[in-house]
């Protein structure tokens, strides 16, 4: 083998990998339908598709976590069997999962060393592992401390640990399943720098993302999946974002959202110098004052960890307020329990929908009546009315285009985007007076994103007061009537949409007042 | 009367028997800690101990060889562990319930074997005290630390050994990972099943030794249900010790010292109602558990069966 066939890790390249005719069935779903897919050394091959199209499924098959019902995998032209992650790791394949696979109570070095043979036999060799991590970190310009515990790291840092894990194992092919969904734009840029270096070195990369501009920026080829089937593969240079969107969804997709005009009504939600504590290190809230009127969307912009979570939790009654006041429709509801706020028609679309939005082991239909289960027509005299629940579920599934085999499917078996639709359907269908939406389109495909945004605007038209927390500036600018920027637990400024520009918001998010050019005093 | 407790002889006696009485707790709780670290709660410890207790006693009695007795206890414990591992790892059984099943099995089986094979309470000559020339003769210290039997020393050696395995070996790393995030371990090619089989069988073996330490090293008899809840205390000690071998050691010592104290109170005839005296260690356990458990977090995957989604 010549020098040029080796990766910097000393492991051989994967010149080509080919999946042929891959088919996978789950109860009620054909998740993968005779799909062909291939990737070569030195390229980024992007995989696109709506929520539930079968992207993660295809990749889990390649990594040995799922077993295909039909199909074949060829490595450098030779058929291989991959029946467990052990097999794929031995072949030089690594995967960064949509939900990270790290052990929070172990250090970075321990996470990297896990499952690998040690140079000291039965004893661990964490000092050597740490040194090698630092070497790799230097080659790829990653900042990382091998000795800290993973639970202490931010999401972006955790992702670096995942990448180091793969590099350390000498991965020649790396699968990245929605690696950017939880990253800030800066962190995405850093990731792309690493990815480019990896392809220059001869790695083969598979990249999944719902953000078309990312796909266009980083990939060499793009494959689109729809409903488990492959629609086609094209070189990135021959496509545009608009083409891709239409191709994925199978119809024209509009990027521009028309906000229209609404009449502002009375103040529905008012925060007055609200203060609260925080979990770890983040500042909590330090005197936040805001108000939202009927028919108005208030966007909350800011870099993650500047009090967004605490704001959502104080408004919904999940976190104790230590100072200040919250009013709902003019009445003081400070530190009211969540149930009381729900009864006053406050709806909440939480950020961590898998954890806070649905009960994973409940069916779609049950999840859809979580808030109203004690009311007619879902129950009567303490007994559930199954027929009422079923017809309600069927209506919402149709109306919100939830992709699910049936209303009795468990929530945990839906794809990420469809879980979000279940939450949204439940929260919006009750005609709320105030809606708090936290990252409502994170991880959603463009079709679903368009739909969710449309729904929020529809609720605004119907007179709901909406607080939209989002780290996506495009989203904030597309939907909001006015924008508040959170920085270190305080509101830097509140600007009307007409006066806001991305540059100005970016400065405010960094704690700088544009006109003064001065850093905010803490 | 109370003042009798504070004579040197009695204090030395209390400490010496306290050290000795910690033995079965240590074996059983360290074994249980391995299981829990890997995410498996084994409530069958008591049953494993009872069968180990009987096996050791019966084999020692019939062959006259204590080491064979100990080996028999280890094999019986390991087999019980194997069965528990099969039920929890392969059949994904609810761990609390299956553990209680194994306890009841051990309780009934040891009783049945006792009735069939022995019929009456007999005694064996257990492992003798070890004499360390010089050291054993030091007043006080000698009696407390240097005149115990081999199984007592083994129990204390187990503590640093367990710490070393858990924290300094690749196996220990796998055990900790599997107990916290089995999906992550699995995705790196670590066999969750194999790791859990190992820890549960190891736990069973150590529970067997714990039982043997009662019947052929400390009390040297076998009676029905002679562990009387000791295996359950061992499970509690793992929580008490925050899943750390040193913590388990501290808990075992605290518990056995209080136990030893109450035994001496009874021996000396100090007028404390004996029911209350006997309850002392248990009340203490509950109090300490209440005070400590909320502070430390159990391994995240504890009691959760692992299954790849496919
Ligand atoms: N373990 C499972 N059991 C049952 N159904 C499943 C399972 N995993 C996936 N599915 C189904 O297979 C289909 C494809 O899911 P998959 O997770 O591959 O989608 P995806 O393209 O990755 O979507 P997203 O963009 O939302 O992550 C979905 O309909 C999903 O409900
Ligand atoms: Mg996916």
mmCIF file with all atom_site columns, N, CA, C and O in Angstrom, chain B residues 131-173:
data_model
loop_
_atom_site.group_PDB
_atom_site.id
_atom_site.type_symbol
_atom_site.label_atom_id
_atom_site.label_alt_id
_atom_site.label_comp_id
_atom_site.label_asym_id
_atom_site.label_entity_id
_atom_site.label_seq_id
_atom_site.pdbx_PDB_ins_code
_atom_site.Cartn_x
_atom_site.Cartn_y
_atom_site.Cartn_z
_atom_site.occupancy
_atom_site.B_iso_or_equiv
_atom_site.pdbx_formal_charge
_atom_site.auth_seq_id
_atom_site.auth_comp_id
_atom_site.auth_asym_id
_atom_site.auth_atom_id
_atom_site.pdbx_PDB_model_num
ATOM 1   N N  . UNK B 1 131 ? -2.509  -16.334 63.373 1.00 0.00 ? 131 UNK B N  1
ATOM 2   C CA . UNK B 1 131 ? -1.586  -15.787 64.376 1.00 0.00 ? 131 UNK B CA 1
ATOM 3   C C  . UNK B 1 131 ? -0.419  -15.118 63.672 1.00 0.00 ? 131 UNK B C  1
ATOM 4   O O  . UNK B 1 131 ? 0.281   -15.733 62.870 1.00 0.00 ? 131 UNK B O  1
ATOM 5   N N  . UNK B 1 132 ? -0.272  -13.801 63.884 1.00 0.00 ? 132 UNK B N  1
ATOM 6   C CA . UNK B 1 132 ? 0.883   -13.079 63.326 1.00 0.00 ? 132 UNK B CA 1
ATOM 7   C C  . UNK B 1 132 ? 1.888   -12.937 64.453 1.00 0.00 ? 132 UNK B C  1
ATOM 8   O O  . UNK B 1 132 ? 1.615   -12.236 65.419 1.00 0.00 ? 132 UNK B O  1
ATOM 9   N N  . UNK B 1 133 ? 3.054   -13.617 64.320 1.00 0.00 ? 133 UNK B N  1
ATOM 10  C CA . UNK B 1 133 ? 4.026   -13.544 65.416 1.00 0.00 ? 133 UNK B CA 1
ATOM 11  C C  . UNK B 1 133 ? 4.340   -12.075 65.728 1.00 0.00 ? 133 UNK B C  1
ATOM 12  O O  . UNK B 1 133 ? 4.537   -11.288 64.814 1.00 0.00 ? 133 UNK B O  1
ATOM 13  N N  . UNK B 1 134 ? 4.322   -11.750 66.981 1.00 0.00 ? 134 UNK B N  1
ATOM 14  C CA . UNK B 1 134 ? 4.610   -10.361 67.360 1.00 0.00 ? 134 UNK B CA 1
ATOM 15  C C  . UNK B 1 134 ? 3.369   -9.499  67.335 1.00 0.00 ? 134 UNK B C  1
ATOM 16  O O  . UNK B 1 134 ? 2.851   -9.095  68.370 1.00 0.00 ? 134 UNK B O  1
ATOM 17  N N  . UNK B 1 135 ? 2.818   -9.301  66.126 1.00 0.00 ? 135 UNK B N  1
ATOM 18  C CA . UNK B 1 135 ? 1.695   -8.385  65.966 1.00 0.00 ? 135 UNK B CA 1
ATOM 19  C C  . UNK B 1 135 ? 0.486   -8.814  66.793 1.00 0.00 ? 135 UNK B C  1
ATOM 20  O O  . UNK B 1 135 ? -0.161  -7.996  67.453 1.00 0.00 ? 135 UNK B O  1
ATOM 21  N N  . UNK B 1 136 ? 0.179   -10.111 66.738 1.00 0.00 ? 136 UNK B N  1
ATOM 22  C CA . UNK B 1 136 ? -1.025  -10.579 67.417 1.00 0.00 ? 136 UNK B CA 1
ATOM 23  C C  . UNK B 1 136 ? -0.926  -10.401 68.927 1.00 0.00 ? 136 UNK B C  1
ATOM 24  O O  . UNK B 1 136 ? -1.929  -10.422 69.634 1.00 0.00 ? 136 UNK B O  1
ATOM 25  N N  . UNK B 1 137 ? 0.297   -10.252 69.404 1.00 0.00 ? 137 UNK B N  1
ATOM 26  C CA . UNK B 1 137 ? 0.466   -10.159 70.857 1.00 0.00 ? 137 UNK B CA 1
ATOM 27  C C  . UNK B 1 137 ? 0.398   -8.735  71.385 1.00 0.00 ? 137 UNK B C  1
ATOM 28  O O  . UNK B 1 137 ? 0.373   -8.511  72.591 1.00 0.00 ? 137 UNK B O  1
ATOM 29  N N  . UNK B 1 138 ? 0.365   -7.767  70.478 1.00 0.00 ? 138 UNK B N  1
ATOM 30  C CA . UNK B 1 138 ? 0.242   -6.381  70.948 1.00 0.00 ? 138 UNK B CA 1
ATOM 31  C C  . UNK B 1 138 ? -1.081  -6.247  71.693 1.00 0.00 ? 138 UNK B C  1
ATOM 32  O O  . UNK B 1 138 ? -2.122  -6.666  71.185 1.00 0.00 ? 138 UNK B O  1
ATOM 33  N N  . UNK B 1 139 ? -1.064  -5.699  72.868 1.00 0.00 ? 139 UNK B N  1
ATOM 34  C CA . UNK B 1 139 ? -2.318  -5.594  73.624 1.00 0.00 ? 139 UNK B CA 1
ATOM 35  C C  . UNK B 1 139 ? -3.320  -4.738  72.857 1.00 0.00 ? 139 UNK B C  1
ATOM 36  O O  . UNK B 1 139 ? -2.960  -3.725  72.270 1.00 0.00 ? 139 UNK B O  1
ATOM 37  N N  . UNK B 1 140 ? -4.567  -5.131  72.855 1.00 0.00 ? 140 UNK B N  1
ATOM 38  C CA . UNK B 1 140 ? -5.604  -4.342  72.193 1.00 0.00 ? 140 UNK B CA 1
ATOM 39  C C  . UNK B 1 140 ? -5.534  -4.465  70.695 1.00 0.00 ? 140 UNK B C  1
ATOM 40  O O  . UNK B 1 140 ? -6.292  -5.213  70.067 1.00 0.00 ? 140 UNK B O  1
ATOM 41  N N  . UNK B 1 141 ? -4.565  -3.752  70.118 1.00 0.00 ? 141 UNK B N  1
ATOM 42  C CA . UNK B 1 141 ? -4.390  -3.770  68.656 1.00 0.00 ? 141 UNK B CA 1
ATOM 43  C C  . UNK B 1 141 ? -4.341  -5.197  68.133 1.00 0.00 ? 141 UNK B C  1
ATOM 44  O O  . UNK B 1 141 ? -4.970  -5.531  67.118 1.00 0.00 ? 141 UNK B O  1
ATOM 45  N N  . UNK B 1 142 ? -3.600  -6.026  68.799 1.00 0.00 ? 142 UNK B N  1
ATOM 46  C CA . UNK B 1 142 ? -3.439  -7.410  68.362 1.00 0.00 ? 142 UNK B CA 1
ATOM 47  C C  . UNK B 1 142 ? -4.783  -8.107  68.282 1.00 0.00 ? 142 UNK B C  1
ATOM 48  O O  . UNK B 1 142 ? -5.100  -8.779  67.294 1.00 0.00 ? 142 UNK B O  1
ATOM 49  N N  . UNK B 1 143 ? -5.579  -7.916  69.325 1.00 0.00 ? 143 UNK B N  1
ATOM 50  C CA . UNK B 1 143 ? -6.867  -8.624  69.343 1.00 0.00 ? 143 UNK B CA 1
ATOM 51  C C  . UNK B 1 143 ? -7.819  -8.068  68.284 1.00 0.00 ? 143 UNK B C  1
ATOM 52  O O  . UNK B 1 143 ? -8.567  -8.805  67.645 1.00 0.00 ? 143 UNK B O  1
ATOM 53  N N  . UNK B 1 144 ? -7.752  -6.740  68.109 1.00 0.00 ? 144 UNK B N  1
ATOM 54  C CA . UNK B 1 144 ? -8.693  -6.133  67.168 1.00 0.00 ? 144 UNK B CA 1
ATOM 55  C C  . UNK B 1 144 ? -8.319  -6.454  65.727 1.00 0.00 ? 144 UNK B C  1
ATOM 56  O O  . UNK B 1 144 ? -9.141  -6.886  64.933 1.00 0.00 ? 144 UNK B O  1
ATOM 57  N N  . UNK B 1 145 ? -7.030  -6.260  65.379 1.00 0.00 ? 145 UNK B N  1
ATOM 58  C CA . UNK B 1 145 ? -6.656  -6.348  63.964 1.00 0.00 ? 145 UNK B CA 1
ATOM 59  C C  . UNK B 1 145 ? -5.922  -7.624  63.580 1.00 0.00 ? 145 UNK B C  1
ATOM 60  O O  . UNK B 1 145 ? -5.959  -8.037  62.436 1.00 0.00 ? 145 UNK B O  1
ATOM 61  N N  . UNK B 1 146 ? -5.234  -8.257  64.506 1.00 0.00 ? 146 UNK B N  1
ATOM 62  C CA . UNK B 1 146 ? -4.330  -9.330  64.090 1.00 0.00 ? 146 UNK B CA 1
ATOM 63  C C  . UNK B 1 146 ? -4.694  -10.693 64.654 1.00 0.00 ? 146 UNK B C  1
ATOM 64  O O  . UNK B 1 146 ? -3.853  -11.548 64.821 1.00 0.00 ? 146 UNK B O  1
ATOM 65  N N  . UNK B 1 147 ? -5.964  -10.894 64.985 1.00 0.00 ? 147 UNK B N  1
ATOM 66  C CA . UNK B 1 147 ? -6.353  -12.252 65.343 1.00 0.00 ? 147 UNK B CA 1
ATOM 67  C C  . UNK B 1 147 ? -7.713  -12.567 64.734 1.00 0.00 ? 147 UNK B C  1
ATOM 68  O O  . UNK B 1 147 ? -8.619  -13.001 65.411 1.00 0.00 ? 147 UNK B O  1
ATOM 69  N N  . UNK B 1 148 ? -7.829  -12.280 63.453 1.00 0.00 ? 148 UNK B N  1
ATOM 70  C CA . UNK B 1 148 ? -9.052  -12.580 62.723 1.00 0.00 ? 148 UNK B CA 1
ATOM 71  C C  . UNK B 1 148 ? -8.767  -13.748 61.774 1.00 0.00 ? 148 UNK B C  1
ATOM 72  O O  . UNK B 1 148 ? -7.618  -14.106 61.538 1.00 0.00 ? 148 UNK B O  1
ATOM 73  N N  . UNK B 1 149 ? -9.846  -14.301 61.187 1.00 0.00 ? 149 UNK B N  1
ATOM 74  C CA . UNK B 1 149 ? -9.603  -15.407 60.253 1.00 0.00 ? 149 UNK B CA 1
ATOM 75  C C  . UNK B 1 149 ? -9.417  -14.897 58.823 1.00 0.00 ? 149 UNK B C  1
ATOM 76  O O  . UNK B 1 149 ? -9.641  -13.722 58.529 1.00 0.00 ? 149 UNK B O  1
ATOM 77  N N  . UNK B 1 150 ? -9.061  -15.812 57.942 1.00 0.00 ? 150 UNK B N  1
ATOM 78  C CA . UNK B 1 150 ? -8.642  -15.444 56.582 1.00 0.00 ? 150 UNK B CA 1
ATOM 79  C C  . UNK B 1 150 ? -9.759  -14.746 55.793 1.00 0.00 ? 150 UNK B C  1
ATOM 80  O O  . UNK B 1 150 ? -9.508  -13.829 55.006 1.00 0.00 ? 150 UNK B O  1
ATOM 81  N N  . UNK B 1 151 ? -11.016 -15.155 56.005 1.00 0.00 ? 151 UNK B N  1
ATOM 82  C CA . UNK B 1 151 ? -12.103 -14.543 55.231 1.00 0.00 ? 151 UNK B CA 1
ATOM 83  C C  . UNK B 1 151 ? -12.310 -13.086 55.624 1.00 0.00 ? 151 UNK B C  1
ATOM 84  O O  . UNK B 1 151 ? -12.720 -12.263 54.819 1.00 0.00 ? 151 UNK B O  1
ATOM 85  N N  . UNK B 1 152 ? -12.033 -12.760 56.887 1.00 0.00 ? 152 UNK B N  1
ATOM 86  C CA . UNK B 1 152 ? -12.138 -11.369 57.315 1.00 0.00 ? 152 UNK B CA 1
ATOM 87  C C  . UNK B 1 152 ? -11.115 -10.518 56.571 1.00 0.00 ? 152 UNK B C  1
ATOM 88  O O  . UNK B 1 152 ? -11.446 -9.484  55.991 1.00 0.00 ? 152 UNK B O  1
ATOM 89  N N  . UNK B 1 153 ? -9.875  -10.999 56.516 1.00 0.00 ? 153 UNK B N  1
ATOM 90  C CA . UNK B 1 153 ? -8.852  -10.220 55.803 1.00 0.00 ? 153 UNK B CA 1
ATOM 91  C C  . UNK B 1 153 ? -9.192  -10.111 54.322 1.00 0.00 ? 153 UNK B C  1
ATOM 92  O O  . UNK B 1 153 ? -8.995  -9.071  53.694 1.00 0.00 ? 153 UNK B O  1
ATOM 93  N N  . UNK B 1 154 ? -9.723  -11.215 53.776 1.00 0.00 ? 154 UNK B N  1
ATOM 94  C CA . UNK B 1 154 ? -10.104 -11.200 52.355 1.00 0.00 ? 154 UNK B CA 1
ATOM 95  C C  . UNK B 1 154 ? -11.107 -10.101 52.076 1.00 0.00 ? 154 UNK B C  1
ATOM 96  O O  . UNK B 1 154 ? -11.019 -9.385  51.068 1.00 0.00 ? 154 UNK B O  1
ATOM 97  N N  . UNK B 1 155 ? -12.084 -9.939  52.982 1.00 0.00 ? 155 UNK B N  1
ATOM 98  C CA . UNK B 1 155 ? -13.136 -8.939  52.777 1.00 0.00 ? 155 UNK B CA 1
ATOM 99  C C  . UNK B 1 155 ? -12.540 -7.536  52.703 1.00 0.00 ? 155 UNK B C  1
ATOM 100 O O  . UNK B 1 155 ? -12.926 -6.723  51.868 1.00 0.00 ? 155 UNK B O  1
ATOM 101 N N  . UNK B 1 156 ? -11.565 -7.263  53.575 1.00 0.00 ? 156 UNK B N  1
ATOM 102 C CA . UNK B 1 156 ? -10.989 -5.917  53.582 1.00 0.00 ? 156 UNK B CA 1
ATOM 103 C C  . UNK B 1 156 ? -10.076 -5.693  52.382 1.00 0.00 ? 156 UNK B C  1
ATOM 104 O O  . UNK B 1 156 ? -9.974  -4.586  51.867 1.00 0.00 ? 156 UNK B O  1
ATOM 105 N N  . UNK B 1 157 ? -9.418  -6.781  51.918 1.00 0.00 ? 157 UNK B N  1
ATOM 106 C CA . UNK B 1 157 ? -8.579  -6.648  50.728 1.00 0.00 ? 157 UNK B CA 1
ATOM 107 C C  . UNK B 1 157 ? -9.420  -6.358  49.492 1.00 0.00 ? 157 UNK B C  1
ATOM 108 O O  . UNK B 1 157 ? -8.980  -5.722  48.535 1.00 0.00 ? 157 UNK B O  1
ATOM 109 N N  . UNK B 1 158 ? -10.645 -6.853  49.537 1.00 0.00 ? 158 UNK B N  1
ATOM 110 C CA . UNK B 1 158 ? -11.549 -6.684  48.404 1.00 0.00 ? 158 UNK B CA 1
ATOM 111 C C  . UNK B 1 158 ? -11.827 -5.207  48.113 1.00 0.00 ? 158 UNK B C  1
ATOM 112 O O  . UNK B 1 158 ? -12.048 -4.821  46.969 1.00 0.00 ? 158 UNK B O  1
ATOM 113 N N  . UNK B 1 159 ? -11.811 -4.384  49.163 1.00 0.00 ? 159 UNK B N  1
ATOM 114 C CA . UNK B 1 159 ? -12.182 -2.970  48.980 1.00 0.00 ? 159 UNK B CA 1
ATOM 115 C C  . UNK B 1 159 ? -11.228 -2.237  48.036 1.00 0.00 ? 159 UNK B C  1
ATOM 116 O O  . UNK B 1 159 ? -11.665 -1.715  47.009 1.00 0.00 ? 159 UNK B O  1
ATOM 117 N N  . UNK B 1 160 ? -9.903  -2.235  48.329 1.00 0.00 ? 160 UNK B N  1
ATOM 118 C CA . UNK B 1 160 ? -9.011  -1.566  47.366 1.00 0.00 ? 160 UNK B CA 1
ATOM 119 C C  . UNK B 1 160 ? -9.001  -2.252  46.007 1.00 0.00 ? 160 UNK B C  1
ATOM 120 O O  . UNK B 1 160 ? -8.896  -1.596  44.967 1.00 0.00 ? 160 UNK B O  1
ATOM 121 N N  . UNK B 1 161 ? -9.159  -3.569  46.028 1.00 0.00 ? 161 UNK B N  1
ATOM 122 C CA . UNK B 1 161 ? -9.170  -4.319  44.774 1.00 0.00 ? 161 UNK B CA 1
ATOM 123 C C  . UNK B 1 161 ? -10.343 -3.860  43.898 1.00 0.00 ? 161 UNK B C  1
ATOM 124 O O  . UNK B 1 161 ? -10.190 -3.604  42.697 1.00 0.00 ? 161 UNK B O  1
ATOM 125 N N  . UNK B 1 162 ? -11.516 -3.765  44.517 1.00 0.00 ? 162 UNK B N  1
ATOM 126 C CA . UNK B 1 162 ? -12.705 -3.345  43.766 1.00 0.00 ? 162 UNK B CA 1
ATOM 127 C C  . UNK B 1 162 ? -12.507 -1.928  43.235 1.00 0.00 ? 162 UNK B C  1
ATOM 128 O O  . UNK B 1 162 ? -12.844 -1.617  42.092 1.00 0.00 ? 162 UNK B O  1
ATOM 129 N N  . UNK B 1 163 ? -11.954 -1.051  44.087 1.00 0.00 ? 163 UNK B N  1
ATOM 130 C CA . UNK B 1 163 ? -11.710 0.323   43.646 1.00 0.00 ? 163 UNK B CA 1
ATOM 131 C C  . UNK B 1 163 ? -10.799 0.324   42.416 1.00 0.00 ? 163 UNK B C  1
ATOM 132 O O  . UNK B 1 163 ? -11.034 1.006   41.443 1.00 0.00 ? 163 UNK B O  1
ATOM 133 N N  . UNK B 1 164 ? -9.746  -0.504  42.513 1.00 0.00 ? 164 UNK B N  1
ATOM 134 C CA . UNK B 1 164 ? -8.774  -0.551  41.424 1.00 0.00 ? 164 UNK B CA 1
ATOM 135 C C  . UNK B 1 164 ? -9.427  -1.029  40.127 1.00 0.00 ? 164 UNK B C  1
ATOM 136 O O  . UNK B 1 164 ? -9.269  -0.426  39.078 1.00 0.00 ? 164 UNK B O  1
ATOM 137 N N  . UNK B 1 165 ? -10.192 -2.103  40.230 1.00 0.00 ? 165 UNK B N  1
ATOM 138 C CA . UNK B 1 165 ? -10.830 -2.648  39.026 1.00 0.00 ? 165 UNK B CA 1
ATOM 139 C C  . UNK B 1 165 ? -11.778 -1.614  38.413 1.00 0.00 ? 165 UNK B C  1
ATOM 140 O O  . UNK B 1 165 ? -11.781 -1.381  37.209 1.00 0.00 ? 165 UNK B O  1
ATOM 141 N N  . UNK B 1 166 ? -12.575 -0.968  39.262 1.00 0.00 ? 166 UNK B N  1
ATOM 142 C CA . UNK B 1 166 ? -13.565 -0.029  38.736 1.00 0.00 ? 166 UNK B CA 1
ATOM 143 C C  . UNK B 1 166 ? -12.917 1.210   38.117 1.00 0.00 ? 166 UNK B C  1
ATOM 144 O O  . UNK B 1 166 ? -13.411 1.734   37.127 1.00 0.00 ? 166 UNK B O  1
ATOM 145 N N  . UNK B 1 167 ? -11.825 1.666   38.702 1.00 0.00 ? 167 UNK B N  1
ATOM 146 C CA . UNK B 1 167 ? -11.289 2.951   38.272 1.00 0.00 ? 167 UNK B CA 1
ATOM 147 C C  . UNK B 1 167 ? -10.035 2.895   37.413 1.00 0.00 ? 167 UNK B C  1
ATOM 148 O O  . UNK B 1 167 ? -9.698  3.876   36.759 1.00 0.00 ? 167 UNK B O  1
ATOM 149 N N  . UNK B 1 168 ? -9.347  1.768   37.435 1.00 0.00 ? 168 UNK B N  1
ATOM 150 C CA . UNK B 1 168 ? -8.056  1.744   36.742 1.00 0.00 ? 168 UNK B CA 1
ATOM 151 C C  . UNK B 1 168 ? -7.983  0.726   35.613 1.00 0.00 ? 168 UNK B C  1
ATOM 152 O O  . UNK B 1 168 ? -6.926  0.591   34.996 1.00 0.00 ? 168 UNK B O  1
ATOM 153 N N  . UNK B 1 169 ? -9.033  0.004   35.368 1.00 0.00 ? 169 UNK B N  1
ATOM 154 C CA . UNK B 1 169 ? -8.950  -0.998  34.307 1.00 0.00 ? 169 UNK B CA 1
ATOM 155 C C  . UNK B 1 169 ? -9.948  -0.687  33.196 1.00 0.00 ? 169 UNK B C  1
ATOM 156 O O  . UNK B 1 169 ? -10.921 0.039   33.404 1.00 0.00 ? 169 UNK B O  1
ATOM 157 N N  . UNK B 1 170 ? -9.692  -1.261  32.029 1.00 0.00 ? 170 UNK B N  1
ATOM 158 C CA . UNK B 1 170 ? -10.613 -1.057  30.902 1.00 0.00 ? 170 UNK B CA 1
ATOM 159 C C  . UNK B 1 170 ? -11.957 -1.700  31.218 1.00 0.00 ? 170 UNK B C  1
ATOM 160 O O  . UNK B 1 170 ? -13.002 -1.189  30.831 1.00 0.00 ? 170 UNK B O  1
ATOM 161 N N  . UNK B 1 171 ? -11.905 -2.828  31.944 1.00 0.00 ? 171 UNK B N  1
ATOM 162 C CA . UNK B 1 171 ? -13.156 -3.470  32.333 1.00 0.00 ? 171 UNK B CA 1
ATOM 163 C C  . UNK B 1 171 ? -13.995 -2.530  33.200 1.00 0.00 ? 171 UNK B C  1
ATOM 164 O O  . UNK B 1 171 ? -15.203 -2.372  32.996 1.00 0.00 ? 171 UNK B O  1
ATOM 165 N N  . UNK B 1 172 ? -13.334 -1.885  34.168 1.00 0.00 ? 172 UNK B N  1
ATOM 166 C CA . UNK B 1 172 ? -14.047 -0.965  35.054 1.00 0.00 ? 172 UNK B CA 1
ATOM 167 C C  . UNK B 1 172 ? -14.669 0.187   34.275 1.00 0.00 ? 172 UNK B C  1
ATOM 168 O O  . UNK B 1 172 ? -15.801 0.603   34.542 1.00 0.00 ? 172 UNK B O  1
ATOM 169 N N  . UNK B 1 173 ? -13.937 0.676   33.290 1.00 0.00 ? 173 UNK B N  1
ATOM 170 C CA . UNK B 1 173 ? -14.453 1.762   32.447 1.00 0.00 ? 173 UNK B CA 1
ATOM 171 C C  . UNK B 1 173 ? -15.721 1.309   31.726 1.00 0.00 ? 173 UNK B C  1
ATOM 172 O O  . UNK B 1 173 ? -16.715 2.033   31.670 1.00 0.00 ? 173 UNK B O  1
#
